[in-house]
Amino acid sequence: MIGAAALAFVIAIALMLIRALYGPTLYDRVLAVNSLGTKIILLLGVMGFLLGRPDFLDISVLYALINFVATIAILKFFRYRSFQVPLIRKSGDRQ
Amino acid sequence: MGYFIGLIVVLTGLWLGLSGLYKTLILSLGVVSIILSTILAYRFDILDREGSPYGRLPQLISYWAWLVVEIFKANWVVVKACLRAQLDINPALVKLKTCCESDLARTVFANSITLTPGTVSVTIEGDKILVHALYEEEAHPEAFEEMDRRSRAASDGGRA
Amino acid sequence: MTEIMGILMQIKPVLGAFLCLVGGVLAIIGTVGVLRFPDFYSRLHAASVIDTSAATLAIIGMMLLAPTWLIVFKLGVVWLFLFLTGPTSSHALANAAHTAGVEPLIGRRNGDDEGADS
């Protein structure tokens, strides 16, 4: 049954790739890649249990972190066209 | 000072839980990395109420438990919308006014709106939040009042 | 008491694998929603189903399958990260699209105009 779960995640990843390749706007592609990352995290965990080596979970912890940072970095780049803009708000101006 | 101790305790727990190897060399490497990240957090000047909100952990956890139940209730609607043979959605933009005052409470409230399937917070200006909802009839401002009240009570304390 | 514990220990792997399977099916449903919905903002809602309930169910299932407590802790950390970072990236996406001037479709849409990508 755990093999079927892994297969379901693989099918979901394959379907999501269609949206990532076909998506009309940039934001659709970023959304598809982000949720592709979430499913890859879950697939890594399931594969770890399927192969009897739960050490794969370390990789999925790392993937969760990198996925988040990558999404924010891509969005920041396409908003400001530069990585040099600080995202921190100055203390004092509470909005 | 309490923020420092909270950060160090949480980092130690995270390191011990993720490592699983308790030898002298590896433990000393862990101590060095915890000290390094605490110094970095101090230099970035992010150690304040938002950077290490561990003092209010019990309230935040009980709020979170309530939120998970709400999320599962809201999921059902979106799953039905995904599976219906004829596409039938009614998207809308709704403007909300929140009673949360601190930035932490507003962040918790906007994150809870986004986490609930069917609603996404689009922009936040002052105490007004622009929400995009999948079904207009479920996104009237009264629907968010309880979440607003609870997130404010969880992160700011005071009367619920 | 021991018999109940024994039965629970026998059910546990089956229940865990079943919850993983339910999580996988929910991931497929969310992906179908992402493929079907007509504009960007409504696709965001379908993707949040994957981020929340599919992840929660699959991780609870894996927790039931886990051999040691260390792995349960690691799964809890993954779950915490997903729940803290998922809404942040959704909000960043929605905010970036709104700032860039992507207009949402408003009003009731039914019928099968699925291919009508804006």
mmCIF file of C-alpha atoms in Angstrom:
data_model
loop_
_atom_site.group_PDB
_atom_site.id
_atom_site.type_symbol
_atom_site.label_atom_id
_atom_site.label_comp_id
_atom_site.label_asym_id
_atom_site.label_seq_id
_atom_site.Cartn_x
_atom_site.Cartn_y
_atom_site.Cartn_z
ATOM 1 C CA MET A 1 0.000 0.000 0.000
ATOM 2 C CA ILE A 2 2.914 2.330 0.672
ATOM 3 C CA GLY A 3 4.060 1.647 -2.881
ATOM 4 C CA ALA A 4 0.675 2.863 -4.112
ATOM 5 C CA ALA A 5 1.126 6.028 -2.060
ATOM 6 C CA ALA A 6 4.520 6.629 -3.698
ATOM 7 C CA LEU A 7 2.944 6.024 -7.106
ATOM 8 C CA ALA A 8 0.185 8.554 -6.309
ATOM 9 C CA PHE A 9 2.784 11.191 -5.450
ATOM 10 C CA VAL A 10 4.676 10.434 -8.680
ATOM 11 C CA ILE A 11 1.470 10.877 -10.706
ATOM 12 C CA ALA A 12 0.734 14.154 -8.927
ATOM 13 C CA ILE A 13 4.271 15.396 -9.658
ATOM 14 C CA ALA A 14 3.936 14.449 -13.333
ATOM 15 C CA LEU A 15 0.609 16.286 -13.617
ATOM 16 C CA MET A 16 2.013 19.337 -11.875
ATOM 17 C CA LEU A 17 4.882 19.440 -14.383
ATOM 18 C CA ILE A 18 2.279 20.097 -17.086
ATOM 19 C CA ARG A 19 1.213 23.274 -15.284
ATOM 20 C CA ALA A 20 4.837 24.278 -14.759
ATOM 21 C CA LEU A 21 5.620 23.896 -18.462
ATOM 22 C CA TYR A 22 2.325 25.244 -19.803
ATOM 23 C CA GLY A 23 1.475 27.938 -17.239
ATOM 24 C CA PRO A 24 0.599 31.179 -18.975
ATOM 25 C CA THR A 25 2.150 33.580 -16.486
ATOM 26 C CA LEU A 26 5.337 33.557 -14.457
ATOM 27 C CA TYR A 27 3.367 33.255 -11.217
ATOM 28 C CA ASP A 28 1.667 30.064 -12.370
ATOM 29 C CA ARG A 29 5.069 28.550 -12.970
ATOM 30 C CA VAL A 30 6.415 29.628 -9.594
ATOM 31 C CA LEU A 31 3.283 28.252 -7.910
ATOM 32 C CA ALA A 32 3.676 24.953 -9.754
ATOM 33 C CA VAL A 33 7.349 24.663 -8.818
ATOM 34 C CA ASN A 34 6.602 25.500 -5.190
ATOM 35 C CA SER A 35 3.917 22.896 -4.791
ATOM 36 C CA LEU A 36 6.032 20.447 -6.798
ATOM 37 C CA GLY A 37 8.635 20.942 -4.072
ATOM 38 C CA THR A 38 6.089 20.149 -1.349
ATOM 39 C CA LYS A 39 5.176 16.913 -3.086
ATOM 40 C CA ILE A 40 8.819 15.984 -3.612
ATOM 41 C CA ILE A 41 9.368 16.418 0.145
ATOM 42 C CA LEU A 42 6.527 13.994 0.864
ATOM 43 C CA LEU A 43 7.704 11.600 -1.855
ATOM 44 C CA LEU A 44 11.204 11.537 -0.356
ATOM 45 C CA GLY A 45 9.766 10.568 3.010
ATOM 46 C CA VAL A 46 7.543 7.861 1.521
ATOM 47 C CA MET A 47 10.439 6.497 -0.556
ATOM 48 C CA GLY A 48 12.531 6.319 2.600
ATOM 49 C CA PHE A 49 9.951 4.076 4.242
ATOM 50 C CA LEU A 50 9.427 2.081 1.046
ATOM 51 C CA LEU A 51 13.129 1.267 0.780
ATOM 52 C CA GLY A 52 13.459 0.748 4.529
ATOM 53 C CA ARG A 53 15.936 3.605 4.956
ATOM 54 C CA PRO A 54 14.268 6.487 6.836
ATOM 55 C CA ASP A 55 17.515 8.480 6.601
ATOM 56 C CA PHE A 56 15.973 10.063 3.525
ATOM 57 C CA LEU A 57 14.128 12.353 5.928
ATOM 58 C CA ASP A 58 17.269 14.436 6.435
ATOM 59 C CA ILE A 59 17.208 15.223 2.754
ATOM 60 C CA SER A 60 13.554 16.168 2.916
ATOM 61 C CA VAL A 61 14.145 18.568 5.843
ATOM 62 C CA LEU A 62 16.821 20.250 3.747
ATOM 63 C CA TYR A 63 14.577 20.289 0.683
ATOM 64 C CA ALA A 64 11.813 22.006 2.655
ATOM 65 C CA LEU A 65 14.183 24.822 3.625
ATOM 66 C CA ILE A 66 15.679 25.248 0.155
ATOM 67 C CA ASN A 67 12.242 25.177 -1.494
ATOM 68 C CA PHE A 68 11.011 28.083 0.620
ATOM 69 C CA VAL A 69 14.136 30.181 0.122
ATOM 70 C CA ALA A 70 14.095 29.516 -3.633
ATOM 71 C CA THR A 71 10.470 30.670 -3.981
ATOM 72 C CA ILE A 72 11.096 33.872 -2.065
ATOM 73 C CA ALA A 73 14.314 34.548 -3.998
ATOM 74 C CA ILE A 74 12.656 34.077 -7.408
ATOM 75 C CA LEU A 75 9.752 36.350 -6.463
ATOM 76 C CA LYS A 76 12.088 38.981 -5.072
ATOM 77 C CA PHE A 77 14.197 38.919 -8.211
ATOM 78 C CA PHE A 78 11.245 39.324 -10.539
ATOM 79 C CA ARG A 79 9.788 42.101 -8.431
ATOM 80 C CA TYR A 80 12.900 44.240 -8.024
ATOM 81 C CA ARG A 81 15.099 42.797 -10.808
ATOM 82 C CA SER A 82 17.917 42.698 -8.282
ATOM 83 C CA PHE A 83 18.922 40.820 -5.157
ATOM 84 C CA GLN A 84 20.437 43.905 -3.553
ATOM 85 C CA VAL A 85 17.230 45.434 -2.225
ATOM 86 C CA PRO A 86 16.892 44.839 1.510
ATOM 87 C CA LEU A 87 13.594 43.251 2.490
ATOM 88 C CA ILE A 88 13.820 44.296 6.140
ATOM 89 C CA ARG A 89 11.528 47.108 7.218
ATOM 90 C CA LYS A 90 13.149 49.966 9.046
ATOM 91 C CA SER A 91 12.337 49.944 12.722
ATOM 92 C CA GLY A 92 9.990 52.735 13.615
ATOM 93 C CA ASP A 93 7.710 52.845 10.610
ATOM 94 C CA ARG A 94 4.983 50.484 11.683
ATOM 95 C CA GLN A 95 2.575 50.039 8.873
ATOM 96 C CA MET B 1 17.650 38.055 27.933
ATOM 97 C CA GLY B 2 14.673 35.716 27.945
ATOM 98 C CA TYR B 3 14.679 35.785 24.168
ATOM 99 C CA PHE B 4 18.322 34.580 24.173
ATOM 100 C CA ILE B 5 17.561 31.691 26.489
ATOM 101 C CA GLY B 6 14.493 30.715 24.485
ATOM 102 C CA LEU B 7 16.454 30.730 21.235
ATOM 103 C CA ILE B 8 19.293 28.671 22.713
ATOM 104 C CA VAL B 9 16.910 26.097 24.202
ATOM 105 C CA VAL B 10 15.012 25.711 20.928
ATOM 106 C CA LEU B 11 18.205 25.456 18.863
ATOM 107 C CA THR B 12 19.628 22.838 21.236
ATOM 108 C CA GLY B 13 16.481 20.770 21.051
ATOM 109 C CA LEU B 14 16.420 20.995 17.267
ATOM 110 C CA TRP B 15 20.082 20.001 16.984
ATOM 111 C CA LEU B 16 19.774 17.064 19.358
ATOM 112 C CA GLY B 17 16.640 15.831 17.647
ATOM 113 C CA LEU B 18 17.941 16.107 14.112
ATOM 114 C CA SER B 19 21.414 14.708 14.735
ATOM 115 C CA GLY B 20 20.925 11.385 16.486
ATOM 116 C CA LEU B 21 24.692 10.869 16.929
ATOM 117 C CA TYR B 22 25.854 11.607 20.458
ATOM 118 C CA LYS B 23 29.669 11.439 20.352
ATOM 119 C CA THR B 24 31.993 14.012 21.878
ATOM 120 C CA LEU B 25 33.300 15.415 18.594
ATOM 121 C CA ILE B 26 29.863 15.813 17.037
ATOM 122 C CA LEU B 27 28.374 17.290 20.204
ATOM 123 C CA SER B 28 31.142 19.889 20.363
ATOM 124 C CA LEU B 29 30.498 20.802 16.735
ATOM 125 C CA GLY B 30 26.841 21.241 17.667
ATOM 126 C CA VAL B 31 27.730 23.556 20.570
ATOM 127 C CA VAL B 32 29.902 25.656 18.233
ATOM 128 C CA SER B 33 27.118 25.928 15.643
ATOM 129 C CA ILE B 34 24.532 26.917 18.262
ATOM 130 C CA ILE B 35 26.817 29.646 19.615
ATOM 131 C CA LEU B 36 27.531 30.860 16.078
ATOM 132 C CA SER B 37 23.869 31.099 15.125
ATOM 133 C CA THR B 38 23.024 32.908 18.375
ATOM 134 C CA ILE B 39 25.764 35.470 17.671
ATOM 135 C CA LEU B 40 24.486 35.892 14.121
ATOM 136 C CA ALA B 41 20.915 36.382 15.355
ATOM 137 C CA TYR B 42 22.175 39.028 17.785
ATOM 138 C CA ARG B 43 24.112 40.821 15.048
ATOM 139 C CA PHE B 44 21.117 40.763 12.704
ATOM 140 C CA ASP B 45 19.138 42.372 15.521
ATOM 141 C CA ILE B 46 16.201 39.996 15.098
ATOM 142 C CA LEU B 47 15.997 38.834 18.698
ATOM 143 C CA ASP B 48 12.799 40.468 19.807
ATOM 144 C CA ARG B 49 9.213 39.478 20.444
ATOM 145 C CA GLU B 50 8.746 38.307 16.860
ATOM 146 C CA GLY B 51 12.124 36.647 16.410
ATOM 147 C CA SER B 52 11.719 34.333 19.366
ATOM 148 C CA PRO B 53 8.079 34.197 20.480
ATOM 149 C CA TYR B 54 8.582 31.212 22.744
ATOM 150 C CA GLY B 55 7.124 32.900 25.808
ATOM 151 C CA ARG B 56 3.626 32.540 24.406
ATOM 152 C CA LEU B 57 4.077 28.987 23.193
ATOM 153 C CA PRO B 58 1.149 27.408 25.132
ATOM 154 C CA GLN B 59 -1.372 29.937 23.792
ATOM 155 C CA LEU B 60 -0.004 29.653 20.251
ATOM 156 C CA ILE B 61 -0.138 25.857 20.360
ATOM 157 C CA SER B 62 -3.734 25.802 21.551
ATOM 158 C CA TYR B 63 -4.641 28.318 18.825
ATOM 159 C CA TRP B 64 -2.891 26.087 16.317
ATOM 160 C CA ALA B 65 -4.849 23.026 17.406
ATOM 161 C CA TRP B 66 -8.088 24.956 16.825
ATOM 162 C CA LEU B 67 -6.772 26.120 13.442
ATOM 163 C CA VAL B 68 -5.953 22.606 12.212
ATOM 164 C CA VAL B 69 -9.559 21.553 12.792
ATOM 165 C CA GLU B 70 -10.790 24.611 10.864
ATOM 166 C CA ILE B 71 -8.380 23.811 8.023
ATOM 167 C CA PHE B 72 -9.731 20.305 7.667
ATOM 168 C CA LYS B 73 -13.290 21.634 7.578
ATOM 169 C CA ALA B 74 -12.378 24.176 4.887
ATOM 170 C CA ASN B 75 -10.459 21.587 2.847
ATOM 171 C CA TRP B 76 -13.617 19.650 2.128
ATOM 172 C CA VAL B 77 -15.146 22.565 0.214
ATOM 173 C CA VAL B 78 -12.089 23.015 -2.009
ATOM 174 C CA VAL B 79 -11.769 19.279 -2.675
ATOM 175 C CA LYS B 80 -15.403 19.218 -3.789
ATOM 176 C CA ALA B 81 -14.767 22.219 -6.057
ATOM 177 C CA CYS B 82 -11.782 20.440 -7.609
ATOM 178 C CA LEU B 83 -13.664 17.245 -8.343
ATOM 179 C CA ARG B 84 -16.965 18.607 -9.618
ATOM 180 C CA ALA B 85 -17.534 17.667 -13.253
ATOM 181 C CA GLN B 86 -18.768 21.154 -14.145
ATOM 182 C CA LEU B 87 -16.515 23.927 -12.976
ATOM 183 C CA ASP B 88 -18.490 25.964 -10.451
ATOM 184 C CA ILE B 89 -16.584 28.577 -8.498
ATOM 185 C CA ASN B 90 -17.366 32.112 -7.460
ATOM 186 C CA PRO B 91 -14.145 33.983 -6.721
ATOM 187 C CA ALA B 92 -14.270 37.346 -5.004
ATOM 188 C CA LEU B 93 -12.031 39.933 -3.408
ATOM 189 C CA VAL B 94 -13.111 40.861 0.122
ATOM 190 C CA LYS B 95 -11.746 43.641 2.296
ATOM 191 C CA LEU B 96 -11.428 42.870 5.991
ATOM 192 C CA LYS B 97 -10.687 45.019 8.994
ATOM 193 C CA THR B 98 -8.733 43.341 11.752
ATOM 194 C CA CYS B 99 -8.673 44.266 15.413
ATOM 195 C CA CYS B 100 -5.127 42.922 15.884
ATOM 196 C CA GLU B 101 -2.712 45.650 16.896
ATOM 197 C CA SER B 102 0.785 44.205 17.103
ATOM 198 C CA ASP B 103 2.666 43.010 14.037
ATOM 199 C CA LEU B 104 2.927 39.493 15.451
ATOM 200 C CA ALA B 105 -0.845 39.187 15.854
ATOM 201 C CA ARG B 106 -1.409 40.511 12.339
ATOM 202 C CA THR B 107 1.091 38.049 10.928
ATOM 203 C CA VAL B 108 -0.578 35.174 12.743
ATOM 204 C CA PHE B 109 -3.996 36.273 11.503
ATOM 205 C CA ALA B 110 -2.938 36.749 7.859
ATOM 206 C CA ASN B 111 -1.050 33.454 7.880
ATOM 207 C CA SER B 112 -4.105 31.654 9.248
ATOM 208 C CA ILE B 113 -6.249 33.151 6.486
ATOM 209 C CA THR B 114 -3.771 31.963 3.877
ATOM 210 C CA LEU B 115 -3.383 28.548 5.476
ATOM 211 C CA THR B 116 -7.119 27.919 5.338
ATOM 212 C CA PRO B 117 -7.875 26.570 1.856
ATOM 213 C CA GLY B 118 -10.327 28.749 -0.007
ATOM 214 C CA THR B 119 -8.999 32.065 1.233
ATOM 215 C CA VAL B 120 -5.691 33.825 0.539
ATOM 216 C CA SER B 121 -4.605 37.163 1.982
ATOM 217 C CA VAL B 122 -3.336 39.305 -0.877
ATOM 218 C CA THR B 123 -2.209 42.594 0.633
ATOM 219 C CA ILE B 124 -2.026 44.076 4.108
ATOM 220 C CA GLU B 125 -2.158 47.816 4.593
ATOM 221 C CA GLY B 126 -2.446 49.014 8.144
ATOM 222 C CA ASP B 127 -5.338 47.111 9.674
ATOM 223 C CA LYS B 128 -7.023 46.315 6.355
ATOM 224 C CA ILE B 129 -6.482 42.951 4.722
ATOM 225 C CA LEU B 130 -7.464 42.195 1.137
ATOM 226 C CA VAL B 131 -8.610 38.579 0.868
ATOM 227 C CA HIS B 132 -9.202 36.560 -2.273
ATOM 228 C CA ALA B 133 -11.781 33.836 -1.688
ATOM 229 C CA LEU B 134 -12.864 30.928 -3.828
ATOM 230 C CA TYR B 135 -16.546 31.277 -2.867
ATOM 231 C CA GLU B 136 -17.970 34.698 -2.236
ATOM 232 C CA GLU B 137 -20.786 33.429 -0.032
ATOM 233 C CA GLU B 138 -18.383 31.938 2.512
ATOM 234 C CA ALA B 139 -16.147 34.976 2.786
ATOM 235 C CA HIS B 140 -18.344 37.601 4.419
ATOM 236 C CA PRO B 141 -16.414 39.536 7.080
ATOM 237 C CA GLU B 142 -18.275 37.882 9.976
ATOM 238 C CA ALA B 143 -16.767 34.526 9.015
ATOM 239 C CA PHE B 144 -13.314 35.747 9.986
ATOM 240 C CA GLU B 145 -14.293 37.358 13.275
ATOM 241 C CA GLU B 146 -13.642 34.340 15.445
ATOM 242 C CA MET B 147 -10.248 33.689 13.858
ATOM 243 C CA ASP B 148 -9.372 37.353 14.345
ATOM 244 C CA ARG B 149 -10.353 37.262 18.009
ATOM 245 C CA ARG B 150 -8.528 34.023 18.694
ATOM 246 C CA SER B 151 -5.292 35.003 16.946
ATOM 247 C CA ARG B 152 -5.255 38.262 18.842
ATOM 248 C CA ALA B 153 -5.818 36.478 22.141
ATOM 249 C CA ALA B 154 -3.105 33.932 21.309
ATOM 250 C CA SER B 155 -0.366 36.365 20.376
ATOM 251 C CA ASP B 156 -1.181 39.460 22.409
ATOM 252 C CA GLY B 157 -2.969 38.038 25.397
ATOM 253 C CA GLY B 158 -5.672 39.938 27.191
ATOM 254 C CA ARG B 159 -9.353 39.358 26.799
ATOM 255 C CA ALA B 160 -10.378 36.943 24.132
ATOM 256 C CA MET C 1 -4.678 -4.062 28.284
ATOM 257 C CA THR C 2 -1.823 -5.925 26.646
ATOM 258 C CA GLU C 3 -4.144 -7.480 24.076
ATOM 259 C CA ILE C 4 -5.390 -4.030 23.058
ATOM 260 C CA MET C 5 -1.807 -2.846 22.716
ATOM 261 C CA GLY C 6 -1.010 -5.919 20.617
ATOM 262 C CA ILE C 7 -3.926 -5.273 18.285
ATOM 263 C CA LEU C 8 -2.897 -1.624 18.010
ATOM 264 C CA MET C 9 0.647 -2.633 17.122
ATOM 265 C CA GLN C 10 -0.746 -4.917 14.423
ATOM 266 C CA ILE C 11 -3.027 -2.255 12.954
ATOM 267 C CA LYS C 12 -0.429 0.525 13.065
ATOM 268 C CA PRO C 13 1.548 -0.224 9.855
ATOM 269 C CA VAL C 14 -1.616 -0.791 7.833
ATOM 270 C CA LEU C 15 -3.181 2.430 9.111
ATOM 271 C CA GLY C 16 0.027 4.347 8.432
ATOM 272 C CA ALA C 17 0.274 3.112 4.860
ATOM 273 C CA PHE C 18 -3.419 3.870 4.342
ATOM 274 C CA LEU C 19 -2.987 7.458 5.571
ATOM 275 C CA CYS C 20 0.000 7.877 3.227
ATOM 276 C CA LEU C 21 -2.190 6.672 0.374
ATOM 277 C CA VAL C 22 -4.951 9.135 1.318
ATOM 278 C CA GLY C 23 -2.341 11.906 1.313
ATOM 279 C CA GLY C 24 -1.192 10.854 -2.161
ATOM 280 C CA VAL C 25 -4.767 10.838 -3.473
ATOM 281 C CA LEU C 26 -5.346 14.319 -1.998
ATOM 282 C CA ALA C 27 -2.169 15.485 -3.740
ATOM 283 C CA ILE C 28 -3.549 14.230 -7.044
ATOM 284 C CA ILE C 29 -6.878 16.002 -6.369
ATOM 285 C CA GLY C 30 -5.083 19.266 -5.622
ATOM 286 C CA THR C 31 -3.035 18.910 -8.799
ATOM 287 C CA VAL C 32 -6.199 18.315 -10.829
ATOM 288 C CA GLY C 33 -7.579 21.506 -9.300
ATOM 289 C CA VAL C 34 -4.425 23.409 -10.252
ATOM 290 C CA LEU C 35 -4.792 22.143 -13.816
ATOM 291 C CA ARG C 36 -8.518 22.929 -14.073
ATOM 292 C CA PHE C 37 -9.078 26.278 -12.396
ATOM 293 C CA PRO C 38 -9.275 29.226 -14.755
ATOM 294 C CA ASP C 39 -7.036 31.885 -13.222
ATOM 295 C CA PHE C 40 -3.963 32.233 -11.062
ATOM 296 C CA TYR C 41 -5.627 33.155 -7.787
ATOM 297 C CA SER C 42 -8.011 30.216 -7.798
ATOM 298 C CA ARG C 43 -5.118 27.878 -8.606
ATOM 299 C CA LEU C 44 -3.504 29.130 -5.418
ATOM 300 C CA HIS C 45 -6.443 27.748 -3.416
ATOM 301 C CA ALA C 46 -6.105 24.325 -5.001
ATOM 302 C CA ALA C 47 -2.389 24.284 -4.253
ATOM 303 C CA SER C 48 -3.028 25.074 -0.598
ATOM 304 C CA VAL C 49 -4.951 21.794 -0.279
ATOM 305 C CA ILE C 50 -1.684 20.017 -1.067
ATOM 306 C CA ASP C 51 0.264 22.164 1.371
ATOM 307 C CA THR C 52 -2.079 21.519 4.272
ATOM 308 C CA SER C 53 -4.147 18.370 4.311
ATOM 309 C CA ALA C 54 -2.148 16.141 1.967
ATOM 310 C CA ALA C 55 1.049 16.946 3.854
ATOM 311 C CA THR C 56 -0.590 16.481 7.261
ATOM 312 C CA LEU C 57 -2.158 13.126 6.430
ATOM 313 C CA ALA C 58 0.960 11.732 4.727
ATOM 314 C CA ILE C 59 3.189 12.835 7.600
ATOM 315 C CA ILE C 60 0.857 11.357 10.245
ATOM 316 C CA GLY C 61 0.899 8.130 8.246
ATOM 317 C CA MET C 62 4.695 8.132 8.118
ATOM 318 C CA MET C 63 4.793 8.828 11.865
ATOM 319 C CA LEU C 64 2.779 5.650 12.431
ATOM 320 C CA LEU C 65 5.271 3.717 10.297
ATOM 321 C CA ALA C 66 8.372 5.157 11.962
ATOM 322 C CA PRO C 67 10.603 2.693 13.825
ATOM 323 C CA THR C 68 12.179 5.126 16.335
ATOM 324 C CA TRP C 69 11.184 8.319 18.135
ATOM 325 C CA LEU C 70 13.981 10.236 16.428
ATOM 326 C CA ILE C 71 12.261 9.780 13.086
ATOM 327 C CA VAL C 72 8.944 10.907 14.561
ATOM 328 C CA PHE C 73 10.695 14.085 15.717
ATOM 329 C CA LYS C 74 12.172 14.654 12.263
ATOM 330 C CA LEU C 75 8.753 14.227 10.668
ATOM 331 C CA GLY C 76 7.357 16.713 13.160
ATOM 332 C CA VAL C 77 10.053 19.198 12.148
ATOM 333 C CA VAL C 78 9.201 18.724 8.456
ATOM 334 C CA TRP C 79 5.519 19.291 9.265
ATOM 335 C CA LEU C 80 6.312 22.449 11.232
ATOM 336 C CA PHE C 81 8.416 23.825 8.379
ATOM 337 C CA LEU C 82 5.710 23.096 5.840
ATOM 338 C CA PHE C 83 3.067 24.789 7.986
ATOM 339 C CA LEU C 84 5.196 27.851 8.644
ATOM 340 C CA THR C 85 6.593 28.333 5.136
ATOM 341 C CA GLY C 86 3.574 27.285 3.048
ATOM 342 C CA PRO C 87 1.335 30.279 3.813
ATOM 343 C CA THR C 88 4.307 32.633 3.620
ATOM 344 C CA SER C 89 5.149 31.607 0.079
ATOM 345 C CA SER C 90 1.454 31.599 -0.915
ATOM 346 C CA HIS C 91 1.074 35.131 0.400
ATOM 347 C CA ALA C 92 4.310 36.200 -1.325
ATOM 348 C CA LEU C 93 3.030 34.787 -4.616
ATOM 349 C CA ALA C 94 -0.387 36.444 -4.297
ATOM 350 C CA ASN C 95 1.152 39.746 -3.263
ATOM 351 C CA ALA C 96 3.699 39.698 -6.108
ATOM 352 C CA ALA C 97 0.997 38.897 -8.669
ATOM 353 C CA HIS C 98 -1.265 41.626 -7.275
ATOM 354 C CA THR C 99 1.557 44.172 -7.323
ATOM 355 C CA ALA C 100 2.459 43.212 -10.880
ATOM 356 C CA GLY C 101 -1.140 43.847 -11.919
ATOM 357 C CA VAL C 102 -2.507 40.348 -12.525
ATOM 358 C CA GLU C 103 -6.262 40.860 -12.295
ATOM 359 C CA PRO C 104 -8.342 38.112 -10.662
ATOM 360 C CA LEU C 105 -11.468 36.840 -12.354
ATOM 361 C CA ILE C 106 -14.444 37.873 -10.253
ATOM 362 C CA GLY C 107 -17.923 36.426 -10.289
ATOM 363 C CA ARG C 108 -19.508 33.048 -10.709
ATOM 364 C CA ARG C 109 -17.999 30.828 -13.340
ATOM 365 C CA ASN C 110 -19.534 27.533 -14.292
ATOM 366 C CA GLY C 111 -19.665 25.336 -17.332
ATOM 367 C CA ASP C 112 -16.621 23.758 -18.834
ATOM 368 C CA ASP C 113 -14.518 26.706 -19.972
ATOM 369 C CA GLU C 114 -11.435 25.065 -18.561
ATOM 370 C CA GLY C 115 -9.160 25.747 -21.473
ATOM 371 C CA ALA C 116 -9.813 29.474 -21.266
ATOM 372 C CA ASP C 117 -6.492 30.494 -19.794
ATOM 373 C CA SER C 118 -6.296 34.188 -19.174
#
